[in-house]
XYZ file of C-alpha atoms in Angstrom:
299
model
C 32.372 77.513 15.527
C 30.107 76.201 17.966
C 26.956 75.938 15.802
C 29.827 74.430 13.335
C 30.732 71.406 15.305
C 27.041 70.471 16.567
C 26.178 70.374 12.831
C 28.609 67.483 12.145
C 27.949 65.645 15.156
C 24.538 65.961 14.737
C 24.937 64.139 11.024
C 27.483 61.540 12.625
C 24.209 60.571 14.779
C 21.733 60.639 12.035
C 23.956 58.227 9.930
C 24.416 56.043 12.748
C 20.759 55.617 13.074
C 19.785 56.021 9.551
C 16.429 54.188 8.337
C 17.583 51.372 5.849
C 15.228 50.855 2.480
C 12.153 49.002 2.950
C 11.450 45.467 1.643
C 9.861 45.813 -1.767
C 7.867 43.744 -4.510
C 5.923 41.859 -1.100
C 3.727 38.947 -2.282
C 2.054 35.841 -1.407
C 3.059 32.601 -3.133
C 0.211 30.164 -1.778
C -0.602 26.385 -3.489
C -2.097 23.410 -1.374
C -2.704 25.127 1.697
C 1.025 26.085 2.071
C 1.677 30.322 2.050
C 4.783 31.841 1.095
C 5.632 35.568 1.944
C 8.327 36.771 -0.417
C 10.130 40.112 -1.177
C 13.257 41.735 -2.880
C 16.215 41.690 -0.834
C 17.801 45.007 0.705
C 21.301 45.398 -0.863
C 23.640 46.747 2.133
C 27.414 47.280 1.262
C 30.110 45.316 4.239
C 26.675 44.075 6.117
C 24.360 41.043 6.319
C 21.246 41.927 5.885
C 18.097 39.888 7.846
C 14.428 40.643 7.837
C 11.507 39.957 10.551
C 7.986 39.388 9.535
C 4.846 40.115 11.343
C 0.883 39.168 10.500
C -2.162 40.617 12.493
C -5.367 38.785 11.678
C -9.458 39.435 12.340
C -8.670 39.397 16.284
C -6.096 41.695 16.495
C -7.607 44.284 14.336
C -11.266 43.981 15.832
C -10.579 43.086 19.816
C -6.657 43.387 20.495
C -6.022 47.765 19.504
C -5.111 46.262 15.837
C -1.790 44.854 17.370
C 0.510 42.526 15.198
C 2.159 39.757 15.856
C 5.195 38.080 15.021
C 5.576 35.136 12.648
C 6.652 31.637 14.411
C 9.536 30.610 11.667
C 10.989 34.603 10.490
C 12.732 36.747 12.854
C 15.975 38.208 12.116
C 16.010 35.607 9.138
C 18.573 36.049 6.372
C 16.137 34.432 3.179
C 14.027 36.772 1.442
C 10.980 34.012 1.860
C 9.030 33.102 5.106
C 6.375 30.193 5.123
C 3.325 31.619 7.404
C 1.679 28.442 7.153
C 1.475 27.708 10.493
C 0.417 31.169 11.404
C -2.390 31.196 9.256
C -4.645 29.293 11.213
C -7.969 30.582 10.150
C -10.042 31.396 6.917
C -10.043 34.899 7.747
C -7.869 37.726 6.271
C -4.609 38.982 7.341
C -2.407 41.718 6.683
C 1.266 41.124 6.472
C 4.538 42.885 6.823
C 7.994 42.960 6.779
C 10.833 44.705 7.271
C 15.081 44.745 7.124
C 17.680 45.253 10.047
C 21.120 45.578 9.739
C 23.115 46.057 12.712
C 21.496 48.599 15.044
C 19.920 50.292 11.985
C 16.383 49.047 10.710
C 13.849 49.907 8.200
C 10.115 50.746 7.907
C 7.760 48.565 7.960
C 6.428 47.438 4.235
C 2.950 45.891 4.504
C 1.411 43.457 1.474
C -1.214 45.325 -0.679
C -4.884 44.197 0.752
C -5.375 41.135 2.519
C -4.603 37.510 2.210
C -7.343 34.945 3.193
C -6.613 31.274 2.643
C -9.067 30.684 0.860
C -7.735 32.146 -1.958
C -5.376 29.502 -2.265
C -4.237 27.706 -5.300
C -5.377 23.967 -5.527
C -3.964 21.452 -7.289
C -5.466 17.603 -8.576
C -3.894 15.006 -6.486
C -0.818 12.087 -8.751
C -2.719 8.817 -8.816
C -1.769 5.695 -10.080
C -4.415 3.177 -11.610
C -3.923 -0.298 -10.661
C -5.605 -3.837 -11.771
C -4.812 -6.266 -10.103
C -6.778 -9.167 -11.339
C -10.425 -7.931 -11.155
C -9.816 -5.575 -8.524
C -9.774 -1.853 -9.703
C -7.126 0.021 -6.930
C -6.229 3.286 -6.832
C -2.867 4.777 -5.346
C -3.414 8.243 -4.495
C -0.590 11.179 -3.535
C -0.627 12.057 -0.039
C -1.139 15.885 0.466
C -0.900 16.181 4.194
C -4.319 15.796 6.762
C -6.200 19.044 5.485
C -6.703 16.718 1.956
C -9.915 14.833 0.845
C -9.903 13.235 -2.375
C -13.165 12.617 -4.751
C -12.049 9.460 -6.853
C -14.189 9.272 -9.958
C -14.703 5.887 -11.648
C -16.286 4.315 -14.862
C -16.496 1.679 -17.296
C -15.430 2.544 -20.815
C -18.145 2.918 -22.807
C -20.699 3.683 -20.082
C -19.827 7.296 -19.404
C -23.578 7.976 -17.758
C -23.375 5.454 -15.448
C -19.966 6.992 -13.195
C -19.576 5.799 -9.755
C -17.607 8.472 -7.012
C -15.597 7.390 -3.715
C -14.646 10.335 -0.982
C -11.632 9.347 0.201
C -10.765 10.686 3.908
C -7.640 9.721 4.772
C -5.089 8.007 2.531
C -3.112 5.167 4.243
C -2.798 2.507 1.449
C -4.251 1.919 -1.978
C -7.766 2.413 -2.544
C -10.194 -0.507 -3.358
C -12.843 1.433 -6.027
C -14.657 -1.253 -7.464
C -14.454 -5.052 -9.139
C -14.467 -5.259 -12.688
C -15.742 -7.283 -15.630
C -13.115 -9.640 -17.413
C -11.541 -8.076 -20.112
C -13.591 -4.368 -20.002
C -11.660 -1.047 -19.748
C -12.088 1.025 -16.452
C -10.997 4.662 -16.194
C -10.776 6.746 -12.940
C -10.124 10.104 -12.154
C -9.532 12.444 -8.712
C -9.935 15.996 -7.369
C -8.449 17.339 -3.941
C -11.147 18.898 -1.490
C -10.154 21.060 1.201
C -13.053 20.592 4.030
C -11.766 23.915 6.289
C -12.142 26.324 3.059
C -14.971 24.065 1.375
C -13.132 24.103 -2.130
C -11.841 21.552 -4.656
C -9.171 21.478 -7.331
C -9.819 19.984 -10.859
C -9.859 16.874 -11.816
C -6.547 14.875 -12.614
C -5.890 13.135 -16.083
C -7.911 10.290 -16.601
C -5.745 6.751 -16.516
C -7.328 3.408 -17.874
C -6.826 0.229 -17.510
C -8.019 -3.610 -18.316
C -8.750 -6.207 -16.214
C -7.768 -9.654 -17.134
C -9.201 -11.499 -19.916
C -11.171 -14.139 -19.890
C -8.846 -16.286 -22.337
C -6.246 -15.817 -19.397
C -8.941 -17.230 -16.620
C -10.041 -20.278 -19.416
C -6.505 -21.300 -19.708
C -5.738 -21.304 -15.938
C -8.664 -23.301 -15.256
C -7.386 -25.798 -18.575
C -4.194 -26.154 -16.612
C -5.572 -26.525 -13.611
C -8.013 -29.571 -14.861
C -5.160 -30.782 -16.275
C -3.602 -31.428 -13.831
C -6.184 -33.079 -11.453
C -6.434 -35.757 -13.986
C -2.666 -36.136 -14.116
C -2.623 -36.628 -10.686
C -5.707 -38.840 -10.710
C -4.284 -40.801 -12.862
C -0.891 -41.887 -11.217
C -2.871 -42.574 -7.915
C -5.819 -44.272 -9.065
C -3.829 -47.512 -9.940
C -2.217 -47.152 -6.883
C -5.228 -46.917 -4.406
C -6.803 -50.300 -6.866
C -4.280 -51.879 -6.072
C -3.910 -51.550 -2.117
C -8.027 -51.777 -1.796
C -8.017 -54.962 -3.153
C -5.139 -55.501 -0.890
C -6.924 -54.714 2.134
C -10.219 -56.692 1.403
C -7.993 -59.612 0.093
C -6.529 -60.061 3.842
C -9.771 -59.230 5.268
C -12.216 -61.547 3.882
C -9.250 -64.673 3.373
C -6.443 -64.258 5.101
C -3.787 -66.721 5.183
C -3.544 -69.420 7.693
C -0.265 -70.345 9.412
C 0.528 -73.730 9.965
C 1.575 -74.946 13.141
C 5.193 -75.726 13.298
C 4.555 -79.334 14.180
C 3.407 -79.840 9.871
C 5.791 -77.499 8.438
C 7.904 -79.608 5.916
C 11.659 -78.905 6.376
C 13.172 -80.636 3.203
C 12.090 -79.678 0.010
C 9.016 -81.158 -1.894
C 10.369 -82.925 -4.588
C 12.667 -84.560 -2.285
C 9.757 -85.773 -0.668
C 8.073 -86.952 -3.942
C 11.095 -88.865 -4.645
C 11.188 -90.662 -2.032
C 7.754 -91.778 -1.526
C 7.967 -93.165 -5.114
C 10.781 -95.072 -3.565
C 8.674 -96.559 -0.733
C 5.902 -97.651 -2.981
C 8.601 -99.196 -5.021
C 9.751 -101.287 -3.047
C 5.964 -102.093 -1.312
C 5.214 -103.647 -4.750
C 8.137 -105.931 -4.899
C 7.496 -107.319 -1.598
C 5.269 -110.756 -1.734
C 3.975 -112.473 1.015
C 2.816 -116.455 0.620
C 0.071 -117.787 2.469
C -1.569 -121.628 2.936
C -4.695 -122.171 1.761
C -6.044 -122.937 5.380
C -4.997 -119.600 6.417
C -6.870 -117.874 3.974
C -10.398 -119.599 4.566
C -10.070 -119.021 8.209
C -9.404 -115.133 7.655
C -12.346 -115.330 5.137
C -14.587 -117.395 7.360
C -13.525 -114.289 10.168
């Protein structure tokens, strides 16, 4: 009876501290210099199931007794996906591993097949956008984070041989690439390049575009001519007119008279009566004696 009872508590232990399944189906999802752990989730009836990952790179297996380490973003996490980005830091490879807990129960480790090394990452051409903007070829280029270089590759249609390339560093605004020829085609294309694993992606789609005609630049200029004269020609009239102005007042200007000779009434008043006085001048006759008139002679 003895032996009896120890045999059932004995199971009652082993179920309380039974091993749950291990994660299955581990992989790496990795594009762009972003990593993804994933598995299939461990099905647990009445319990919530969350899983802990740990990596152990070159150093740990080679100078710390092959210890492992835990990941910075997935302990006791409930999602079936952890991103190790941050915690691979090096172009080396890593082993990974993961496993469930549920409760005071937990499961084996399960460990990725082989090794992951970043380098092995997936990479992928970068959006652009083509712009012309007058005779300036621009390019706008997606920003992929500060690991990203891009090498823009540019031409003029027609003159395939003769292709020009831009490393772009750092992408803050649009991208000056070149100054085109009125009315020619330009095409440009870009790769991503990844200095810290020395790799690049292929190139994107090529995109095309014109730069203004030179109808367009012919006409502006026509309109522009058009109208300087216009305005030429409502102040030239104007500007005649107040030169002569000027040198008419500087070479005779008028003199005032002094207020002593201004006439006050009107000048054919004046007229009138002078013709008046002259009048009456003629009717006026004076008779002198003959004497008189020798002696004013003889004077």
């Amino acid at each position: 009876l003895f032996s009896f009872l120890f045999f059932f508590l004995l199971l009652g232990i082993l179920g309380e501290d039974a091993l749950l399944p291990a994660p299955q189906n581990i992989s790496i999802l990795s594009t762009n210099m972003k990593h993804f752990l994933t598995w299939s989730p461990v099905i647990v009836q009445g319990e919530t199931v969350r899983y802990s990952v740990e990596f152990q790179g070159e150093y740990e297996r080679e100078y710390a007794n092959e210890s492992w380490i835990p990941t910075c973003e997935c302990s006791l996490i409930t999602a079936t996906v952890c991103n190790i980005t941050e915690d691979i830091s090096a172009t080396v490879a890593y082993k990974l591993r993961v496993r469930a807990g549920a409760g005071a129960r937990r499961s084996e480790w399960s460990t990725l097949k082989g090794f992951f090394n970043r380098i092995t990452t997936s990479l992928t051409p970068p959006l652009i956008k083509v712009i012309a903007d007058g005779y300036h070829l621009l390019v706008d280029l997606e920003d992929m984070g500060p690991a990203f270089q891009f090498g823009v590759v540019y031409w003029k249609k027609g003159q395939e041989s003769r292709m020009q390339q831009k490393l772009v560093k750092e992408v803050s605004s649009v991208v000056h690439l070149d100054t085109m020829e009125a009315g020619s085609d330009y095409c440009v294309k870009a790769q991503t390049y990844v200095e810290a694993i020395n790799r690049s992606s292929n190139f994107s789609q090529t995109q095309c575009v014109r730069a203004q005609g030179g109808r367009s630049v012919w006409l502006v200029t026509a309109l522009i001519s058009l109208a300087g004269f216009a305005v030429a020609a409502l102040t030239l009239p104007f500007l005649t007119w107040k030169t002569s102005k000027v040198f008419q007042f500087s070479c005779c200007p008028v003199a005032v008279l002094p207020e002593t000779l201004k006439v006050s009434e009107p000048p054919i008043q004046l007229i009138l009566c002078g013709s008046e006085e002259a009048e009456q001048c003629d009717m006026m006759v004076h008779v002198m004696p003959s004497e008189e008139v020798l002696r004013l002679w003889i004077q």
